[in-house]
Short mmCIF file of C-alpha atoms and ligand atoms in Angstrom, two decimals:
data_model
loop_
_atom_site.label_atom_id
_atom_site.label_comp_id
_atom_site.label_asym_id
_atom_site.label_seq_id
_atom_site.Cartn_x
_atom_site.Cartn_y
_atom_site.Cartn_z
CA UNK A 1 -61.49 -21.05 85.48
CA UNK A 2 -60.42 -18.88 88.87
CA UNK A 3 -59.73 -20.62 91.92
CA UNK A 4 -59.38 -19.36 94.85
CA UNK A 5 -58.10 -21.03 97.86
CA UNK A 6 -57.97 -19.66 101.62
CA UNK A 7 -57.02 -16.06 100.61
CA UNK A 8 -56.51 -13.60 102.87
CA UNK A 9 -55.57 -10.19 102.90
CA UNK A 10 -53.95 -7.18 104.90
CA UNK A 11 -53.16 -3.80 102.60
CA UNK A 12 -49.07 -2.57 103.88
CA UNK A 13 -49.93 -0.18 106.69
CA UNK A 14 -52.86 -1.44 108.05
CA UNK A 15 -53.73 -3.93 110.73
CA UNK A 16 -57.30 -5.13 109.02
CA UNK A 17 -57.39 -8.47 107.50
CA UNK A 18 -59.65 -6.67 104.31
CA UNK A 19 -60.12 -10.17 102.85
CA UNK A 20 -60.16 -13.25 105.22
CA UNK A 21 -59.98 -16.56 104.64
CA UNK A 22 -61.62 -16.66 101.02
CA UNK A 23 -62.72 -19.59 98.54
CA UNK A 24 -64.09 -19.74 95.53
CA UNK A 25 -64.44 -21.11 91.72
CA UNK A 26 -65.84 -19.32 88.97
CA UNK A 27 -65.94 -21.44 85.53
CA UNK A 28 -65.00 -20.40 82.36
CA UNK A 29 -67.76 -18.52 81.09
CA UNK A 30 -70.01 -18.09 84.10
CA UNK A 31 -71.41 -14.64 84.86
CA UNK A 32 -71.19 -13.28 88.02
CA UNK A 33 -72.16 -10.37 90.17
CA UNK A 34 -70.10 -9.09 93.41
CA UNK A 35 -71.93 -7.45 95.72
CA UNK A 36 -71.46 -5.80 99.33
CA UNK A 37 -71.61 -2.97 101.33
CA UNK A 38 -69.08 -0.18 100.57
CA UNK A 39 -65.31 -0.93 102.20
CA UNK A 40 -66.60 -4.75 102.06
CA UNK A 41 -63.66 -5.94 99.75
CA UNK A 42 -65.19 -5.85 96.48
CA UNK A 43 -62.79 -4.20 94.67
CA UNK A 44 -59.54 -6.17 96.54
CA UNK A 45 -61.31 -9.61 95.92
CA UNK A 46 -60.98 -8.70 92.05
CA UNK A 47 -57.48 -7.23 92.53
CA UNK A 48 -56.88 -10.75 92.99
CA UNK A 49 -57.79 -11.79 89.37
CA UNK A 50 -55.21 -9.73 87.49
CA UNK A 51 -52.59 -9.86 90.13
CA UNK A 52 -52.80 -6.13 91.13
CA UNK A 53 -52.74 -7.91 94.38
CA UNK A 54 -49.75 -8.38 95.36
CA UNK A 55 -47.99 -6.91 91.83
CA UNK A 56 -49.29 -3.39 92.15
CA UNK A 57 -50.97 -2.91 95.51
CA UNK A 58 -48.50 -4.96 98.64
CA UNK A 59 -49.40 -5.92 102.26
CA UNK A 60 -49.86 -9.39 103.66
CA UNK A 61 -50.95 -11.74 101.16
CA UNK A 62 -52.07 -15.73 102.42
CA UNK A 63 -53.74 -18.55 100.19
CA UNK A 64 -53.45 -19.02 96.70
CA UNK A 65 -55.05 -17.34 93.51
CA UNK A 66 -54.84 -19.63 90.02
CA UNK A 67 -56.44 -18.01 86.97
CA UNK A 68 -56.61 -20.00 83.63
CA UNK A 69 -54.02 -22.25 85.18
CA UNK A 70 -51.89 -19.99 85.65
CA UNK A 71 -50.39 -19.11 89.46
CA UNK A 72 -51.73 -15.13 89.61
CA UNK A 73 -48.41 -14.95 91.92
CA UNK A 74 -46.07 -16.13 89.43
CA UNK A 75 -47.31 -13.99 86.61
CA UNK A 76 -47.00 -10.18 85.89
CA UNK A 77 -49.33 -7.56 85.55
CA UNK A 78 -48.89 -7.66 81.86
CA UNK A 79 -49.23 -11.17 81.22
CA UNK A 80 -52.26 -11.03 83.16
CA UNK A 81 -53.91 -8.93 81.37
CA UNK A 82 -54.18 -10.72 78.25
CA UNK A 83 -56.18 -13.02 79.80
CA UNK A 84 -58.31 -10.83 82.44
CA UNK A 85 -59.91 -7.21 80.96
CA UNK A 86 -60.32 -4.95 84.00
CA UNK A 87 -62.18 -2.08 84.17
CA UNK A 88 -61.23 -0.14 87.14
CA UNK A 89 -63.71 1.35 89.47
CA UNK A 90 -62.23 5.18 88.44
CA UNK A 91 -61.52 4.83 84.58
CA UNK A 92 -60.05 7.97 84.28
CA UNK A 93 -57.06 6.31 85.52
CA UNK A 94 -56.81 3.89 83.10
CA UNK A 95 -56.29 6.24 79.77
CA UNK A 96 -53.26 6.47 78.79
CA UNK A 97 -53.70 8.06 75.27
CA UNK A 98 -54.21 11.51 74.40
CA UNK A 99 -57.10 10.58 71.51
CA UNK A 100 -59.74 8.17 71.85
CA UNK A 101 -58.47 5.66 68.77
CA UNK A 102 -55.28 5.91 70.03
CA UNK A 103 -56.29 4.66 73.87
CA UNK A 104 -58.64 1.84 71.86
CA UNK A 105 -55.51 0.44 70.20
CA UNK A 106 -52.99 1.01 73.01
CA UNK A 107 -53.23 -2.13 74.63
CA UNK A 108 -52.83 -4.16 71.06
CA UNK A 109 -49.83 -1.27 70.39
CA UNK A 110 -47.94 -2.72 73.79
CA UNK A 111 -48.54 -7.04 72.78
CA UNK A 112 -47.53 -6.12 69.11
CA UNK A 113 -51.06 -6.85 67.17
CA UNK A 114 -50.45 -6.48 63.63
CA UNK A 115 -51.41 -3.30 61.84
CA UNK A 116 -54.17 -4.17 59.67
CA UNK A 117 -56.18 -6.61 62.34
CA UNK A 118 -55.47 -3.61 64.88
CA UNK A 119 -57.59 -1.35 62.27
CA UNK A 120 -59.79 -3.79 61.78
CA UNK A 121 -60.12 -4.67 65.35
CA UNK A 122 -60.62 -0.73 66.18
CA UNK A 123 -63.38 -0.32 63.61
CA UNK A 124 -65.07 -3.66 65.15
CA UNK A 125 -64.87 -2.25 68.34
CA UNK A 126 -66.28 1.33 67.68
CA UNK A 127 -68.74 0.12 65.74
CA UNK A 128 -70.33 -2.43 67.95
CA UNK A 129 -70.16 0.47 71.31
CA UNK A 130 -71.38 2.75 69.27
CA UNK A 131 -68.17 5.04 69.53
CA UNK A 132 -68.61 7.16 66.36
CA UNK A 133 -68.99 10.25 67.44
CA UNK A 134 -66.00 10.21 70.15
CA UNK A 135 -63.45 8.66 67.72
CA UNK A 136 -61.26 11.35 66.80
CA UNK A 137 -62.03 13.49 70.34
CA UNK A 138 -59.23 14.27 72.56
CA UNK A 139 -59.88 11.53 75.81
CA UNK A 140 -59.28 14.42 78.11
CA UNK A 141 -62.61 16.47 77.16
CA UNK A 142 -64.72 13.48 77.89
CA UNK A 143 -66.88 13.23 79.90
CA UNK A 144 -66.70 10.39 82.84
CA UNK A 145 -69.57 7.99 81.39
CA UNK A 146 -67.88 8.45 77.60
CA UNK A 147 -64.58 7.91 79.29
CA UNK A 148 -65.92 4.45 80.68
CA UNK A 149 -67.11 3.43 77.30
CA UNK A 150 -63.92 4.17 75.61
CA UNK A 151 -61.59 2.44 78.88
CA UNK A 152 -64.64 -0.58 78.08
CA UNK A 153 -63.49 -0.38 74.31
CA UNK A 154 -59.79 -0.41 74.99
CA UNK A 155 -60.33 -3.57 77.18
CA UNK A 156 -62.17 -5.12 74.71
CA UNK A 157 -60.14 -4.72 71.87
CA UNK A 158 -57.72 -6.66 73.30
CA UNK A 159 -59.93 -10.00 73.68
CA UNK A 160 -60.14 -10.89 77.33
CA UNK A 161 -61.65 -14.48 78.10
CA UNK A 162 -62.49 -12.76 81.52
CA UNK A 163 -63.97 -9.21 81.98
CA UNK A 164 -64.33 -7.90 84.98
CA UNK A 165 -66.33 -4.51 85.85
CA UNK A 166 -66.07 -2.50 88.52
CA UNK A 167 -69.14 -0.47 89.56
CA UNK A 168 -69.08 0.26 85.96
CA UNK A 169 -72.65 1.30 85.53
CA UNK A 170 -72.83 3.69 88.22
CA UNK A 171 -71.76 6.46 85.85
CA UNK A 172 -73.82 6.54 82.83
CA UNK A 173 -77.38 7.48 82.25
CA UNK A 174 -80.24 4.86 81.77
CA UNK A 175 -79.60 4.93 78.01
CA UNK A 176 -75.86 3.96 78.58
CA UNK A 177 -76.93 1.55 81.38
CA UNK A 178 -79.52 -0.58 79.14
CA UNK A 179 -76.58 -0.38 76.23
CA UNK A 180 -74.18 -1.90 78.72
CA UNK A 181 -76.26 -4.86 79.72
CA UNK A 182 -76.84 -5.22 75.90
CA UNK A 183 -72.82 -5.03 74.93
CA UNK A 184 -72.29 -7.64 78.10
CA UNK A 185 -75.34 -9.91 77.45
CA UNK A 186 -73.57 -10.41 73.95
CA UNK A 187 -70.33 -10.74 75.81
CA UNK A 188 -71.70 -13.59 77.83
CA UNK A 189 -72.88 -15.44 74.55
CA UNK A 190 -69.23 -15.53 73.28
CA UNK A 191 -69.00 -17.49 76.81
CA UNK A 192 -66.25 -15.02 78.17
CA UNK A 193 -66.58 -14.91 81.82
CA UNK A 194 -67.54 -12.28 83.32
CA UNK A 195 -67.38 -10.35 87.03
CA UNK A 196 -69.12 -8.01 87.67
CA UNK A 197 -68.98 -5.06 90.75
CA UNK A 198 -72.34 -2.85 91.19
CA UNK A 199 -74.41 -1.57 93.76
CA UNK A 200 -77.42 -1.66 91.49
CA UNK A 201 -78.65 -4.72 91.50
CA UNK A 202 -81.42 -4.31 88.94
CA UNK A 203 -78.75 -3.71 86.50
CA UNK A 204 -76.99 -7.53 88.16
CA UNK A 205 -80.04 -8.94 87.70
CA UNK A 206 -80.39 -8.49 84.02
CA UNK A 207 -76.91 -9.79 83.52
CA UNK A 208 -75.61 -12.36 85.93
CA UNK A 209 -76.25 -15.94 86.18
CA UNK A 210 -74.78 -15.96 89.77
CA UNK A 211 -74.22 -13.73 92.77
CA UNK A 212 -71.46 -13.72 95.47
CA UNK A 213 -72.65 -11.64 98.24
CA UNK A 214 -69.19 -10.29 100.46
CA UNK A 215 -69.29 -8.31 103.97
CA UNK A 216 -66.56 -8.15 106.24
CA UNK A 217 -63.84 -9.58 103.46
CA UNK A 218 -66.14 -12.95 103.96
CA UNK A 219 -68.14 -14.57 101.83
CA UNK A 220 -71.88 -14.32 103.09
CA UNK A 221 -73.77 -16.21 100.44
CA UNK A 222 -72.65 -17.34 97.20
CA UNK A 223 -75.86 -18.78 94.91
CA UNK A 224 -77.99 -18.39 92.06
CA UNK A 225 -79.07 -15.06 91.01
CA UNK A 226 -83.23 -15.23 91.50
CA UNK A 227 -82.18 -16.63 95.37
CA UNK A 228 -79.83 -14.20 96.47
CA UNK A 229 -81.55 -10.74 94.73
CA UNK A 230 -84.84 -11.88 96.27
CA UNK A 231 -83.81 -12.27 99.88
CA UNK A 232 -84.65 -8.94 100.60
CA UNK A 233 -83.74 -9.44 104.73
CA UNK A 234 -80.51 -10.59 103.85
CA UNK A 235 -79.42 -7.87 101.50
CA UNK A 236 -80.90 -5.29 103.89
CA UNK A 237 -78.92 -6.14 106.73
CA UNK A 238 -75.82 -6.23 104.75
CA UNK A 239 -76.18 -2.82 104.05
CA UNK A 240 -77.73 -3.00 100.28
CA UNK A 241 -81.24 -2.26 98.34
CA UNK A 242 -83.32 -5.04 97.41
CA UNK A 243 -84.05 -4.71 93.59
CA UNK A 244 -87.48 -2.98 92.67
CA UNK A 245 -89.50 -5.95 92.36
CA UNK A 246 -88.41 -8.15 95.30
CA UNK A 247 -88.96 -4.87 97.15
CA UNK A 248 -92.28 -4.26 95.93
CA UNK A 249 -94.01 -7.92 96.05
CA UNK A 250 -92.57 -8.42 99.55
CA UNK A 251 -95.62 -7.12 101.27
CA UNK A 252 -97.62 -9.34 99.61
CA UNK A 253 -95.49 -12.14 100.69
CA UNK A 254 -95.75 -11.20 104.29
CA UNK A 255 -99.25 -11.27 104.17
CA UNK A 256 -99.53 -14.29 102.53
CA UNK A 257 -101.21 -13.54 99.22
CA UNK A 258 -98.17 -14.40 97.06
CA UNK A 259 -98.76 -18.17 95.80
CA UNK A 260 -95.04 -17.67 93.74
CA UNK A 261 -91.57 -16.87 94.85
CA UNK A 262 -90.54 -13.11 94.60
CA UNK A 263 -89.98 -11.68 91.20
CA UNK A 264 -86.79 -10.34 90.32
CA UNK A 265 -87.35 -9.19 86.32
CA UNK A 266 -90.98 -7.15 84.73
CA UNK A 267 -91.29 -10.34 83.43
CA UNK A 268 -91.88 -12.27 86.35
CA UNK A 269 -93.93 -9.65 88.00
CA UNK A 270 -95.89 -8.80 85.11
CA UNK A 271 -97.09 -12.73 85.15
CA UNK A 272 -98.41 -12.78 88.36
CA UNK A 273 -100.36 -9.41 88.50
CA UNK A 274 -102.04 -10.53 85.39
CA UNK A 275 -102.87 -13.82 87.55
CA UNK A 276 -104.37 -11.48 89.87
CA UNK A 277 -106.34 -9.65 87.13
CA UNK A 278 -109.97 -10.43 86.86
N1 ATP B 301 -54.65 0.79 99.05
C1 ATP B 301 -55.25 0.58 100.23
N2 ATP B 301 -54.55 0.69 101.39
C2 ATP B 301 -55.15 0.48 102.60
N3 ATP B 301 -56.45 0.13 102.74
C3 ATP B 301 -57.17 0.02 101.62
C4 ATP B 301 -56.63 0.23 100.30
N4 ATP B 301 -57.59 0.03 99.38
C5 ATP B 301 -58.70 -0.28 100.09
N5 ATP B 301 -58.46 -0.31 101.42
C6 ATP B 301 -59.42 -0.63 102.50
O1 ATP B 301 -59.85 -1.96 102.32
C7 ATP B 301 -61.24 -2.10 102.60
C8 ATP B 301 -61.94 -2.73 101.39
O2 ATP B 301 -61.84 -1.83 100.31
P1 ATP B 301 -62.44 -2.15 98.88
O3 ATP B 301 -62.03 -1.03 98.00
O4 ATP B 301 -62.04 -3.52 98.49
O5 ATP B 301 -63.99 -2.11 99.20
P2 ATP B 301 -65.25 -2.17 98.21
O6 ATP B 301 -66.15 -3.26 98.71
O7 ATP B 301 -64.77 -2.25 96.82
O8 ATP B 301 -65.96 -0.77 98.50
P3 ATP B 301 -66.75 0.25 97.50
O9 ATP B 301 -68.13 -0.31 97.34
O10 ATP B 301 -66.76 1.54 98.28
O11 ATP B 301 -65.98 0.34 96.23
C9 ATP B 301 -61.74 -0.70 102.93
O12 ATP B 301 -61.81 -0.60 104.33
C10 ATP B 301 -60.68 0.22 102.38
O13 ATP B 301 -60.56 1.38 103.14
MG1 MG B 302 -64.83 -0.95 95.22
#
């Protein structure tokens, strides 16, 4: 469970209140997408989950953050992150290691994991990302979308009950990008929770159960998935593209031809153009 209560936010040098006044819950094992116009305070919102904020990056911090019970203010960085797997929104920052196996097994290296469940752990790991062919490259010849998958790896192998992703998908191909929701859609079985940053919001919508929609540091709306990707008007004037579908069927909304609400998957839109069908 994360819990956050009247949190506010001002980064050390600046006089803009980047997150204001903030609440939310998210319960253990919910999936959910954060979404917002660029600068909105995406990325410092989930800061807030690992304690980056106020550990790592300082300014003027108000309200209180409690993750798994635990105070996020109390804790350190490193305790944190046993419990909350975060992908950074520039991986390359993240590896530490000069070989791929040995940036997989450096987080279990620093919390001690035995040897043999850190091999087998590894081989788990490689083997369900499909990491074969990078294992024994050096993790500075990668390229950026292999680097994500091995950071994704590394973060994995460590167990999180809370991933969170951000704007993870925005640099791999198609391939990579259906993989991904495959790896997290299995993630979200094992009821880990999940958080999830991205500007695509085809790629949310085939993931997440929920969707928190931020502008301004504030929360805008905060619902179910199928309501908040289908209100096309609302993600528009926050700045963001309506997924394909919603996008597509909206004319026939407006001109009143659409008996059912917006679809967000094929699925959905497939059923009601073969209603249509003679
Ligand atoms: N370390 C920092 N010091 C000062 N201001 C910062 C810092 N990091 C971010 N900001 C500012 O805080 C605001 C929110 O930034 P944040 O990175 O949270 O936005 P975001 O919604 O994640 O955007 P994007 O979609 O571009 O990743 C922006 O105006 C940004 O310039
Ligand atoms: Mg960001």
């Amino acid at each position: 469970m994360i819990e956050l209560r009247n949190v506010s936010f001002t980064y050390a040098g600046s006089n803009r209140r980047v997150l204001q006044n903030l609440s939310l819950e998210i319960a253990r094992g919910e999936s959910v997408g954060i979404i917002g116009p660029t600068g909105s305070g995406k990325s410092t919102l989930c800061y807030l989950f690992n304690g980056l904020i106020p550990h790592h990056f300082s300014g003027k911090f108000q309200g209180e953050v409690l993750v798994s019970e635990r105070n996020v203010m109390k804790e350190t960085i490193e305790s944190m992150s046993q419990i909350v797997g975060y992908m950074l929104q520039e991986p390359s920052l993240q590896i530490a290691s000069p070989f791929v196996e040995s940036e997989i097994t450096f987080g279990m290296e620093n919390f001690a994991v035995p040897v043999d469940k850190m091999d087998k752990r590894l081989n788990e790991i490689i083997a369900e990302l499909g990491l074969e062919h990078l294992r024994y490259r050096a993790t500075a010849d990668l390229s950026e979308g292999e680097k994500q998958k091995v950071v994704l790896a590394s973060i994995l192998a460590m167990d999180p009950s809370i991933l969170v992703l951000d704007e993870s998908s925005s640099m791999v191909d198609s391939t990579s990008k259906n993989d991904l929701v495959k790896i997290l859609t299995a993630l979200k079985k094992q009821q880990r929770t999940l958080i999830i940053i991205d500007h695509d919001l085809d790629f949310l919508a085939k993931i997440v159960d929920r969707v928190i929609l931020i502008n301004n540091g504030s929360i805008i709306i905060d619902g179910a998935t199928d309501s908040v990707l289908t209100n096309n008007r609302l993600l528009i004037k926050n700045g963001l593209i309506p997924p394909i579908f919603p996008d597509l069927f909206d004319i026939f909304q407006e001109k009143k031809l659409l008996d059912d609400p917006l679809p967000l998957s094929l699925e959905s839109a497939r059923k009601i153009v073969q209603k249509w069908l003679p």
